[in-house]
Amino acid sequence: MYPREILFSRMIGLITESDLDSLATKVVAIPGCGGTGFTYAECLARMGVGRIKIADADCFGPENMNRQFGCTIETVGKKKSEVLAERLKSINPEIIVDVVDFIDEENIESYLAGVDVVCDTLDFFVIKPRRILYQTARANHIPVVICCPVAFGVTAHVFTPESLSFEEYFKISDDQTEEEQLSRFGNGLTPAELYKTYCDSPSLDFKEKKVASLSASCLMATAYGSHLALMLLLGIDFGFRPVPWCYQFDIRAGIFKEHKI
């Protein structure tokens, strides 16, 4: 087994040795092990985070091949969380990986116990567990990062205990239907609609619960979100402001935009 000072030595210079030691004690919750969750977890594991809590009950299917980096011919049919846990242990055998199938009212408190940062990588079409996640994180003073792939680009939002809440930002309430809530969620994720420079919509299909996606965009989301999570974990100041500010970047459109709702 290789020591941490060798495994993560190439980070020194961008962060300090003290920062690296601190990361060994940090806990990140990553609910969702699919298009972005898998690579979020791997990226943070490779940056020395000592404990990661994942949640996913699904198995890989061939339809995941285009964007989910845990999906291979060998892993089709296998549980996503199990594949991811094994992957993380192969990177750092000392990492602690907690696995649950799902999050709900019954287990959310225990799932977020001890967590320093949440990276929201739940499926777009999951709204009730997502609201529970944000409400509980806010009540426990835990920041939440959500970076989503959209067409040829990515969006970034940071929710802090002092910022607008999830419901306030997305204007979501209990009296709305699930589809209404999802529509508001989608609109709030992409208020600048940068994709409209080259297509009419990001191809959201509410009936089939599908959305068009690219593997490169998923990796962009991972890169954005993992950077933000790392800086939050270490208390590093950064230029992104929490909601109501959001950030969108689209390579095909060639536009980066800071947007305030």
PDB file of C-alpha atoms in Angstrom:
ATOM      1  CA  MET A   1       0.000   0.000   0.000  1.00  0.00           C
ATOM      2  CA  TYR A   2       1.336   3.422  -0.940  1.00  0.00           C
ATOM      3  CA  PRO A   3       1.246   6.294   1.580  1.00  0.00           C
ATOM      4  CA  ARG A   4      -0.873   9.405   0.973  1.00  0.00           C
ATOM      5  CA  GLU A   5       2.186  11.589   0.564  1.00  0.00           C
ATOM      6  CA  ILE A   6       3.074   9.572  -2.542  1.00  0.00           C
ATOM      7  CA  LEU A   7      -0.444   8.981  -3.914  1.00  0.00           C
ATOM      8  CA  PHE A   8      -1.357  12.662  -3.843  1.00  0.00           C
ATOM      9  CA  SER A   9       2.073  14.319  -3.928  1.00  0.00           C
ATOM     10  CA  ARG A  10       1.478  16.009  -7.293  1.00  0.00           C
ATOM     11  CA  MET A  11      -1.199  18.203  -5.712  1.00  0.00           C
ATOM     12  CA  ILE A  12       1.359  19.952  -3.498  1.00  0.00           C
ATOM     13  CA  GLY A  13       2.040  23.407  -4.839  1.00  0.00           C
ATOM     14  CA  LEU A  14      -1.608  24.000  -5.656  1.00  0.00           C
ATOM     15  CA  ILE A  15      -2.587  23.031  -2.131  1.00  0.00           C
ATOM     16  CA  THR A  16      -0.390  22.700   0.950  1.00  0.00           C
ATOM     17  CA  GLU A  17       0.688  19.565   2.800  1.00  0.00           C
ATOM     18  CA  SER A  18      -1.576  20.697   5.630  1.00  0.00           C
ATOM     19  CA  ASP A  19      -4.483  20.909   3.161  1.00  0.00           C
ATOM     20  CA  LEU A  20      -3.729  17.392   1.975  1.00  0.00           C
ATOM     21  CA  ASP A  21      -3.750  16.096   5.536  1.00  0.00           C
ATOM     22  CA  SER A  22      -7.071  17.883   6.088  1.00  0.00           C
ATOM     23  CA  LEU A  23      -8.642  16.229   3.052  1.00  0.00           C
ATOM     24  CA  ALA A  24      -8.089  12.817   4.637  1.00  0.00           C
ATOM     25  CA  THR A  25     -10.622  13.812   7.303  1.00  0.00           C
ATOM     26  CA  LYS A  26     -13.227  15.257   4.914  1.00  0.00           C
ATOM     27  CA  VAL A  27     -16.534  13.608   4.016  1.00  0.00           C
ATOM     28  CA  VAL A  28     -18.396  14.226   0.745  1.00  0.00           C
ATOM     29  CA  ALA A  29     -21.879  12.952  -0.079  1.00  0.00           C
ATOM     30  CA  ILE A  30     -22.439  12.058  -3.730  1.00  0.00           C
ATOM     31  CA  PRO A  31     -25.971  10.746  -4.289  1.00  0.00           C
ATOM     32  CA  GLY A  32     -26.096   9.226  -7.765  1.00  0.00           C
ATOM     33  CA  CYS A  33     -23.451   7.047  -9.435  1.00  0.00           C
ATOM     34  CA  GLY A  34     -24.293   7.636 -13.096  1.00  0.00           C
ATOM     35  CA  GLY A  35     -23.379  10.256 -15.700  1.00  0.00           C
ATOM     36  CA  THR A  36     -21.620  12.630 -13.301  1.00  0.00           C
ATOM     37  CA  GLY A  37     -21.681  10.918  -9.910  1.00  0.00           C
ATOM     38  CA  PHE A  38     -19.225   8.190 -10.850  1.00  0.00           C
ATOM     39  CA  THR A  39     -16.577  10.627 -12.044  1.00  0.00           C
ATOM     40  CA  TYR A  40     -17.264  13.111  -9.234  1.00  0.00           C
ATOM     41  CA  ALA A  41     -16.451  10.372  -6.740  1.00  0.00           C
ATOM     42  CA  GLU A  42     -13.351   9.237  -8.607  1.00  0.00           C
ATOM     43  CA  CYS A  43     -12.086  12.785  -9.024  1.00  0.00           C
ATOM     44  CA  LEU A  44     -12.519  13.605  -5.336  1.00  0.00           C
ATOM     45  CA  ALA A  45     -10.945  10.287  -4.338  1.00  0.00           C
ATOM     46  CA  ARG A  46      -7.942  11.164  -6.517  1.00  0.00           C
ATOM     47  CA  MET A  47      -7.765  14.538  -4.732  1.00  0.00           C
ATOM     48  CA  GLY A  48      -7.373  12.813  -1.391  1.00  0.00           C
ATOM     49  CA  VAL A  49     -10.859  13.010   0.145  1.00  0.00           C
ATOM     50  CA  GLY A  50     -10.935  10.424   2.901  1.00  0.00           C
ATOM     51  CA  ARG A  51     -14.589   9.411   2.941  1.00  0.00           C
ATOM     52  CA  ILE A  52     -17.303   9.407   0.293  1.00  0.00           C
ATOM     53  CA  LYS A  53     -20.961   8.557   0.772  1.00  0.00           C
ATOM     54  CA  ILE A  54     -22.702   7.330  -2.379  1.00  0.00           C
ATOM     55  CA  ALA A  55     -26.303   6.397  -3.112  1.00  0.00           C
ATOM     56  CA  ASP A  56     -27.718   4.524  -6.085  1.00  0.00           C
ATOM     57  CA  ALA A  57     -29.874   1.422  -6.489  1.00  0.00           C
ATOM     58  CA  ASP A  58     -29.625   1.147 -10.286  1.00  0.00           C
ATOM     59  CA  CYS A  59     -27.613  -1.233 -12.410  1.00  0.00           C
ATOM     60  CA  PHE A  60     -25.654  -0.277 -15.509  1.00  0.00           C
ATOM     61  CA  GLY A  61     -27.416  -0.875 -18.813  1.00  0.00           C
ATOM     62  CA  PRO A  62     -26.095  -0.597 -22.385  1.00  0.00           C
ATOM     63  CA  GLU A  63     -28.037   2.670 -22.776  1.00  0.00           C
ATOM     64  CA  ASN A  64     -25.631   4.193 -20.214  1.00  0.00           C
ATOM     65  CA  MET A  65     -22.561   3.553 -22.373  1.00  0.00           C
ATOM     66  CA  ASN A  66     -22.474   6.973 -24.055  1.00  0.00           C
ATOM     67  CA  ARG A  67     -21.986   8.998 -20.879  1.00  0.00           C
ATOM     68  CA  GLN A  68     -21.543   6.939 -17.699  1.00  0.00           C
ATOM     69  CA  PHE A  69     -17.886   6.202 -17.141  1.00  0.00           C
ATOM     70  CA  GLY A  70     -18.520   3.232 -14.891  1.00  0.00           C
ATOM     71  CA  CYS A  71     -20.395   1.530 -17.712  1.00  0.00           C
ATOM     72  CA  THR A  72     -18.418  -0.990 -19.774  1.00  0.00           C
ATOM     73  CA  ILE A  73     -19.239  -4.270 -21.448  1.00  0.00           C
ATOM     74  CA  GLU A  74     -17.987  -5.948 -18.271  1.00  0.00           C
ATOM     75  CA  THR A  75     -20.166  -3.889 -15.889  1.00  0.00           C
ATOM     76  CA  VAL A  76     -23.501  -3.969 -17.737  1.00  0.00           C
ATOM     77  CA  GLY A  77     -25.979  -5.567 -15.333  1.00  0.00           C
ATOM     78  CA  LYS A  78     -23.869  -4.763 -12.275  1.00  0.00           C
ATOM     79  CA  LYS A  79     -24.965  -2.382  -9.547  1.00  0.00           C
ATOM     80  CA  LYS A  80     -23.561   1.099 -10.116  1.00  0.00           C
ATOM     81  CA  SER A  81     -22.752   1.717  -6.475  1.00  0.00           C
ATOM     82  CA  GLU A  82     -20.860  -1.562  -6.165  1.00  0.00           C
ATOM     83  CA  VAL A  83     -18.796  -0.857  -9.294  1.00  0.00           C
ATOM     84  CA  LEU A  84     -18.005   2.627  -8.007  1.00  0.00           C
ATOM     85  CA  ALA A  85     -17.078   1.481  -4.500  1.00  0.00           C
ATOM     86  CA  GLU A  86     -14.673  -1.072  -5.944  1.00  0.00           C
ATOM     87  CA  ARG A  87     -13.178   1.578  -8.227  1.00  0.00           C
ATOM     88  CA  LEU A  88     -12.591   4.010  -5.360  1.00  0.00           C
ATOM     89  CA  LYS A  89     -10.939   1.330  -3.251  1.00  0.00           C
ATOM     90  CA  SER A  90      -8.637   0.499  -6.166  1.00  0.00           C
ATOM     91  CA  ILE A  91      -7.474   4.136  -6.174  1.00  0.00           C
ATOM     92  CA  ASN A  92      -7.035   4.553  -2.431  1.00  0.00           C
ATOM     93  CA  PRO A  93      -7.432   1.384  -0.341  1.00  0.00           C
ATOM     94  CA  GLU A  94      -7.741   3.522   2.810  1.00  0.00           C
ATOM     95  CA  ILE A  95     -10.742   5.500   1.578  1.00  0.00           C
ATOM     96  CA  ILE A  96     -14.012   4.925   3.426  1.00  0.00           C
ATOM     97  CA  VAL A  97     -16.988   4.394   1.112  1.00  0.00           C
ATOM     98  CA  ASP A  98     -20.508   4.337   2.527  1.00  0.00           C
ATOM     99  CA  VAL A  99     -23.208   2.964   0.236  1.00  0.00           C
ATOM    100  CA  VAL A 100     -27.000   3.216   0.379  1.00  0.00           C
ATOM    101  CA  ASP A 101     -29.512   2.387  -2.329  1.00  0.00           C
ATOM    102  CA  PHE A 102     -31.536   5.576  -2.055  1.00  0.00           C
ATOM    103  CA  ILE A 103     -32.178   8.616   0.107  1.00  0.00           C
ATOM    104  CA  ASP A 104     -35.522   9.438   1.691  1.00  0.00           C
ATOM    105  CA  GLU A 105     -37.057  10.903   4.856  1.00  0.00           C
ATOM    106  CA  GLU A 106     -36.064   7.819   6.840  1.00  0.00           C
ATOM    107  CA  ASN A 107     -32.322   7.791   6.156  1.00  0.00           C
ATOM    108  CA  ILE A 108     -31.373  11.310   5.037  1.00  0.00           C
ATOM    109  CA  GLU A 109     -30.158  12.425   8.475  1.00  0.00           C
ATOM    110  CA  SER A 110     -27.842   9.441   8.838  1.00  0.00           C
ATOM    111  CA  TYR A 111     -26.710   9.741   5.210  1.00  0.00           C
ATOM    112  CA  LEU A 112     -25.633  13.367   5.738  1.00  0.00           C
ATOM    113  CA  ALA A 113     -24.201  12.813   9.234  1.00  0.00           C
ATOM    114  CA  GLY A 114     -20.639  14.145   9.318  1.00  0.00           C
ATOM    115  CA  VAL A 115     -20.766  15.352   5.703  1.00  0.00           C
ATOM    116  CA  ASP A 116     -18.784  18.492   4.812  1.00  0.00           C
ATOM    117  CA  VAL A 117     -20.028  19.052   1.239  1.00  0.00           C
ATOM    118  CA  VAL A 118     -22.785  17.535  -0.897  1.00  0.00           C
ATOM    119  CA  CYS A 119     -22.320  17.081  -4.637  1.00  0.00           C
ATOM    120  CA  ASP A 120     -25.801  16.666  -6.106  1.00  0.00           C
ATOM    121  CA  THR A 121     -25.560  14.134  -8.925  1.00  0.00           C
ATOM    122  CA  LEU A 122     -29.075  12.733  -8.672  1.00  0.00           C
ATOM    123  CA  ASP A 123     -30.888  11.998 -11.910  1.00  0.00           C
ATOM    124  CA  PHE A 124     -32.575  15.110 -13.329  1.00  0.00           C
ATOM    125  CA  PHE A 125     -36.034  13.535 -13.042  1.00  0.00           C
ATOM    126  CA  VAL A 126     -35.721  12.812  -9.308  1.00  0.00           C
ATOM    127  CA  ILE A 127     -37.361  15.756  -7.543  1.00  0.00           C
ATOM    128  CA  LYS A 128     -38.762  14.621  -4.169  1.00  0.00           C
ATOM    129  CA  PRO A 129     -35.525  13.042  -2.856  1.00  0.00           C
ATOM    130  CA  ARG A 130     -33.635  16.050  -4.218  1.00  0.00           C
ATOM    131  CA  ARG A 131     -35.792  18.456  -2.203  1.00  0.00           C
ATOM    132  CA  ILE A 132     -35.293  16.328   0.918  1.00  0.00           C
ATOM    133  CA  LEU A 133     -31.537  16.364   0.279  1.00  0.00           C
ATOM    134  CA  TYR A 134     -31.348  20.159   0.026  1.00  0.00           C
ATOM    135  CA  GLN A 135     -33.659  20.806   2.952  1.00  0.00           C
ATOM    136  CA  THR A 136     -31.677  18.529   5.253  1.00  0.00           C
ATOM    137  CA  ALA A 137     -28.307  19.816   4.062  1.00  0.00           C
ATOM    138  CA  ARG A 138     -29.431  23.391   4.710  1.00  0.00           C
ATOM    139  CA  ALA A 139     -30.740  22.508   8.169  1.00  0.00           C
ATOM    140  CA  ASN A 140     -27.353  20.975   8.970  1.00  0.00           C
ATOM    141  CA  HIS A 141     -25.334  23.871   7.485  1.00  0.00           C
ATOM    142  CA  ILE A 142     -23.878  21.773   4.664  1.00  0.00           C
ATOM    143  CA  PRO A 143     -23.174  23.448   1.283  1.00  0.00           C
ATOM    144  CA  VAL A 144     -24.448  21.755  -1.865  1.00  0.00           C
ATOM    145  CA  VAL A 145     -22.850  21.940  -5.304  1.00  0.00           C
ATOM    146  CA  ILE A 146     -24.785  21.052  -8.440  1.00  0.00           C
ATOM    147  CA  CYS A 147     -23.099  21.147 -11.851  1.00  0.00           C
ATOM    148  CA  CYS A 148     -25.141  19.709 -14.708  1.00  0.00           C
ATOM    149  CA  PRO A 149     -24.210  18.803 -18.272  1.00  0.00           C
ATOM    150  CA  VAL A 150     -26.466  20.627 -20.742  1.00  0.00           C
ATOM    151  CA  ALA A 151     -26.002  19.975 -24.481  1.00  0.00           C
ATOM    152  CA  PHE A 152     -22.392  21.007 -25.295  1.00  0.00           C
ATOM    153  CA  GLY A 153     -21.967  22.819 -22.001  1.00  0.00           C
ATOM    154  CA  VAL A 154     -22.377  22.857 -18.252  1.00  0.00           C
ATOM    155  CA  THR A 155     -24.159  24.811 -15.535  1.00  0.00           C
ATOM    156  CA  ALA A 156     -22.925  25.471 -11.998  1.00  0.00           C
ATOM    157  CA  HIS A 157     -24.847  26.403  -8.848  1.00  0.00           C
ATOM    158  CA  VAL A 158     -23.655  26.598  -5.247  1.00  0.00           C
ATOM    159  CA  PHE A 159     -26.159  26.488  -2.396  1.00  0.00           C
ATOM    160  CA  THR A 160     -24.845  27.593   0.981  1.00  0.00           C
ATOM    161  CA  PRO A 161     -26.669  27.726   4.328  1.00  0.00           C
ATOM    162  CA  GLU A 162     -26.805  31.533   3.906  1.00  0.00           C
ATOM    163  CA  SER A 163     -27.940  31.629   0.261  1.00  0.00           C
ATOM    164  CA  LEU A 164     -31.406  31.179  -1.178  1.00  0.00           C
ATOM    165  CA  SER A 165     -32.860  27.755  -0.483  1.00  0.00           C
ATOM    166  CA  PHE A 166     -33.515  25.198  -3.217  1.00  0.00           C
ATOM    167  CA  GLU A 167     -37.245  25.982  -3.189  1.00  0.00           C
ATOM    168  CA  GLU A 168     -36.654  29.740  -3.180  1.00  0.00           C
ATOM    169  CA  TYR A 169     -34.230  29.658  -6.084  1.00  0.00           C
ATOM    170  CA  PHE A 170     -36.232  27.293  -8.294  1.00  0.00           C
ATOM    171  CA  LYS A 171     -39.608  28.666  -7.111  1.00  0.00           C
ATOM    172  CA  ILE A 172     -40.827  25.179  -6.230  1.00  0.00           C
ATOM    173  CA  SER A 173     -43.649  24.427  -3.787  1.00  0.00           C
ATOM    174  CA  ASP A 174     -45.677  21.459  -2.553  1.00  0.00           C
ATOM    175  CA  ASP A 175     -48.822  22.520  -4.403  1.00  0.00           C
ATOM    176  CA  GLN A 176     -47.163  22.044  -7.810  1.00  0.00           C
ATOM    177  CA  THR A 177     -47.275  18.779  -9.757  1.00  0.00           C
ATOM    178  CA  GLU A 178     -44.096  16.754 -10.183  1.00  0.00           C
ATOM    179  CA  GLU A 179     -43.846  17.870 -13.817  1.00  0.00           C
ATOM    180  CA  GLU A 180     -44.285  21.517 -12.834  1.00  0.00           C
ATOM    181  CA  GLN A 181     -41.531  21.170 -10.252  1.00  0.00           C
ATOM    182  CA  LEU A 182     -39.213  19.502 -12.773  1.00  0.00           C
ATOM    183  CA  SER A 183     -39.944  22.209 -15.331  1.00  0.00           C
ATOM    184  CA  ARG A 184     -39.019  24.940 -12.842  1.00  0.00           C
ATOM    185  CA  PHE A 185     -35.926  22.972 -11.862  1.00  0.00           C
ATOM    186  CA  GLY A 186     -34.827  22.731 -15.497  1.00  0.00           C
ATOM    187  CA  ASN A 187     -35.481  26.415 -16.183  1.00  0.00           C
ATOM    188  CA  GLY A 188     -33.513  27.418 -13.106  1.00  0.00           C
ATOM    189  CA  LEU A 189     -30.573  25.242 -14.109  1.00  0.00           C
ATOM    190  CA  THR A 190     -30.231  26.874 -17.540  1.00  0.00           C
ATOM    191  CA  PRO A 191     -31.619  30.420 -17.306  1.00  0.00           C
ATOM    192  CA  ALA A 192     -29.258  31.762 -19.987  1.00  0.00           C
ATOM    193  CA  GLU A 193     -30.247  28.966 -22.416  1.00  0.00           C
ATOM    194  CA  LEU A 194     -26.879  29.078 -24.195  1.00  0.00           C
ATOM    195  CA  TYR A 195     -27.772  25.942 -26.156  1.00  0.00           C
ATOM    196  CA  LYS A 196     -30.347  27.985 -28.100  1.00  0.00           C
ATOM    197  CA  THR A 197     -27.566  29.365 -30.286  1.00  0.00           C
ATOM    198  CA  TYR A 198     -27.517  25.991 -32.072  1.00  0.00           C
ATOM    199  CA  CYS A 199     -30.642  23.975 -31.065  1.00  0.00           C
ATOM    200  CA  ASP A 200     -34.188  24.602 -29.869  1.00  0.00           C
ATOM    201  CA  SER A 201     -34.063  22.550 -26.675  1.00  0.00           C
ATOM    202  CA  PRO A 202     -31.846  20.166 -24.668  1.00  0.00           C
ATOM    203  CA  SER A 203     -34.259  17.344 -25.660  1.00  0.00           C
ATOM    204  CA  LEU A 204     -35.928  16.792 -22.308  1.00  0.00           C
ATOM    205  CA  ASP A 205     -38.530  14.035 -22.526  1.00  0.00           C
ATOM    206  CA  PHE A 206     -40.678  14.156 -19.374  1.00  0.00           C
ATOM    207  CA  LYS A 207     -42.801  11.183 -20.426  1.00  0.00           C
ATOM    208  CA  GLU A 208     -39.891   8.800 -20.989  1.00  0.00           C
ATOM    209  CA  LYS A 209     -37.673  10.570 -18.435  1.00  0.00           C
ATOM    210  CA  LYS A 210     -34.807  10.979 -20.863  1.00  0.00           C
ATOM    211  CA  VAL A 211     -32.492  13.787 -21.879  1.00  0.00           C
ATOM    212  CA  ALA A 212     -29.877  13.907 -24.629  1.00  0.00           C
ATOM    213  CA  SER A 213     -26.338  13.964 -23.248  1.00  0.00           C
ATOM    214  CA  LEU A 214     -22.659  13.793 -24.189  1.00  0.00           C
ATOM    215  CA  SER A 215     -19.858  12.147 -22.228  1.00  0.00           C
ATOM    216  CA  ALA A 216     -17.640  15.226 -22.629  1.00  0.00           C
ATOM    217  CA  SER A 217     -20.298  17.447 -21.064  1.00  0.00           C
ATOM    218  CA  CYS A 218     -20.605  15.047 -18.130  1.00  0.00           C
ATOM    219  CA  LEU A 219     -16.853  15.334 -17.587  1.00  0.00           C
ATOM    220  CA  MET A 220     -17.106  19.125 -17.753  1.00  0.00           C
ATOM    221  CA  ALA A 221     -19.707  18.999 -14.995  1.00  0.00           C
ATOM    222  CA  THR A 222     -17.403  16.777 -12.935  1.00  0.00           C
ATOM    223  CA  ALA A 223     -14.473  19.151 -13.411  1.00  0.00           C
ATOM    224  CA  TYR A 224     -16.498  22.215 -12.382  1.00  0.00           C
ATOM    225  CA  GLY A 225     -18.164  20.545  -9.421  1.00  0.00           C
ATOM    226  CA  SER A 226     -15.087  18.782  -8.077  1.00  0.00           C
ATOM    227  CA  HIS A 227     -13.109  22.029  -8.137  1.00  0.00           C
ATOM    228  CA  LEU A 228     -15.889  23.804  -6.251  1.00  0.00           C
ATOM    229  CA  ALA A 229     -16.187  20.967  -3.731  1.00  0.00           C
ATOM    230  CA  LEU A 230     -12.422  20.928  -3.134  1.00  0.00           C
ATOM    231  CA  MET A 231     -12.330  24.678  -2.486  1.00  0.00           C
ATOM    232  CA  LEU A 232     -15.313  24.462  -0.135  1.00  0.00           C
ATOM    233  CA  LEU A 233     -13.651  21.611   1.760  1.00  0.00           C
ATOM    234  CA  LEU A 234     -10.444  23.604   2.194  1.00  0.00           C
ATOM    235  CA  GLY A 235     -12.037  27.007   2.774  1.00  0.00           C
ATOM    236  CA  ILE A 236     -10.415  28.454  -0.352  1.00  0.00           C
ATOM    237  CA  ASP A 237     -12.007  31.624  -1.683  1.00  0.00           C
ATOM    238  CA  PHE A 238     -13.259  31.385  -5.266  1.00  0.00           C
ATOM    239  CA  GLY A 239     -14.982  33.651  -7.775  1.00  0.00           C
ATOM    240  CA  PHE A 240     -18.264  31.758  -8.097  1.00  0.00           C
ATOM    241  CA  ARG A 241     -21.054  33.320  -6.035  1.00  0.00           C
ATOM    242  CA  PRO A 242     -23.849  31.225  -4.508  1.00  0.00           C
ATOM    243  CA  VAL A 243     -27.406  31.316  -5.779  1.00  0.00           C
ATOM    244  CA  PRO A 244     -29.209  33.443  -6.956  1.00  0.00           C
ATOM    245  CA  TRP A 245     -26.061  33.565  -9.104  1.00  0.00           C
ATOM    246  CA  CYS A 246     -25.393  30.715 -11.504  1.00  0.00           C
ATOM    247  CA  TYR A 247     -22.755  30.042 -14.123  1.00  0.00           C
ATOM    248  CA  GLN A 248     -23.097  28.577 -17.596  1.00  0.00           C
ATOM    249  CA  PHE A 249     -20.474  27.641 -20.151  1.00  0.00           C
ATOM    250  CA  ASP A 250     -21.113  26.207 -23.584  1.00  0.00           C
ATOM    251  CA  ILE A 251     -18.213  25.215 -25.824  1.00  0.00           C
ATOM    252  CA  ARG A 252     -20.269  25.047 -29.009  1.00  0.00           C
ATOM    253  CA  ALA A 253     -21.757  28.482 -28.362  1.00  0.00           C
ATOM    254  CA  GLY A 254     -18.371  29.797 -27.214  1.00  0.00           C
ATOM    255  CA  ILE A 255     -19.994  31.621 -24.310  1.00  0.00           C
ATOM    256  CA  PHE A 256     -19.374  31.784 -20.573  1.00  0.00           C
ATOM    257  CA  LYS A 257     -22.049  33.639 -18.632  1.00  0.00           C
ATOM    258  CA  GLU A 258     -22.591  34.655 -15.035  1.00  0.00           C
ATOM    259  CA  HIS A 259     -26.329  34.925 -14.561  1.00  0.00           C
ATOM    260  CA  LYS A 260     -28.462  36.153 -11.662  1.00  0.00           C
ATOM    261  CA  ILE A 261     -32.100  35.135 -11.288  1.00  0.00           C
TER     262      ILE A 261
END
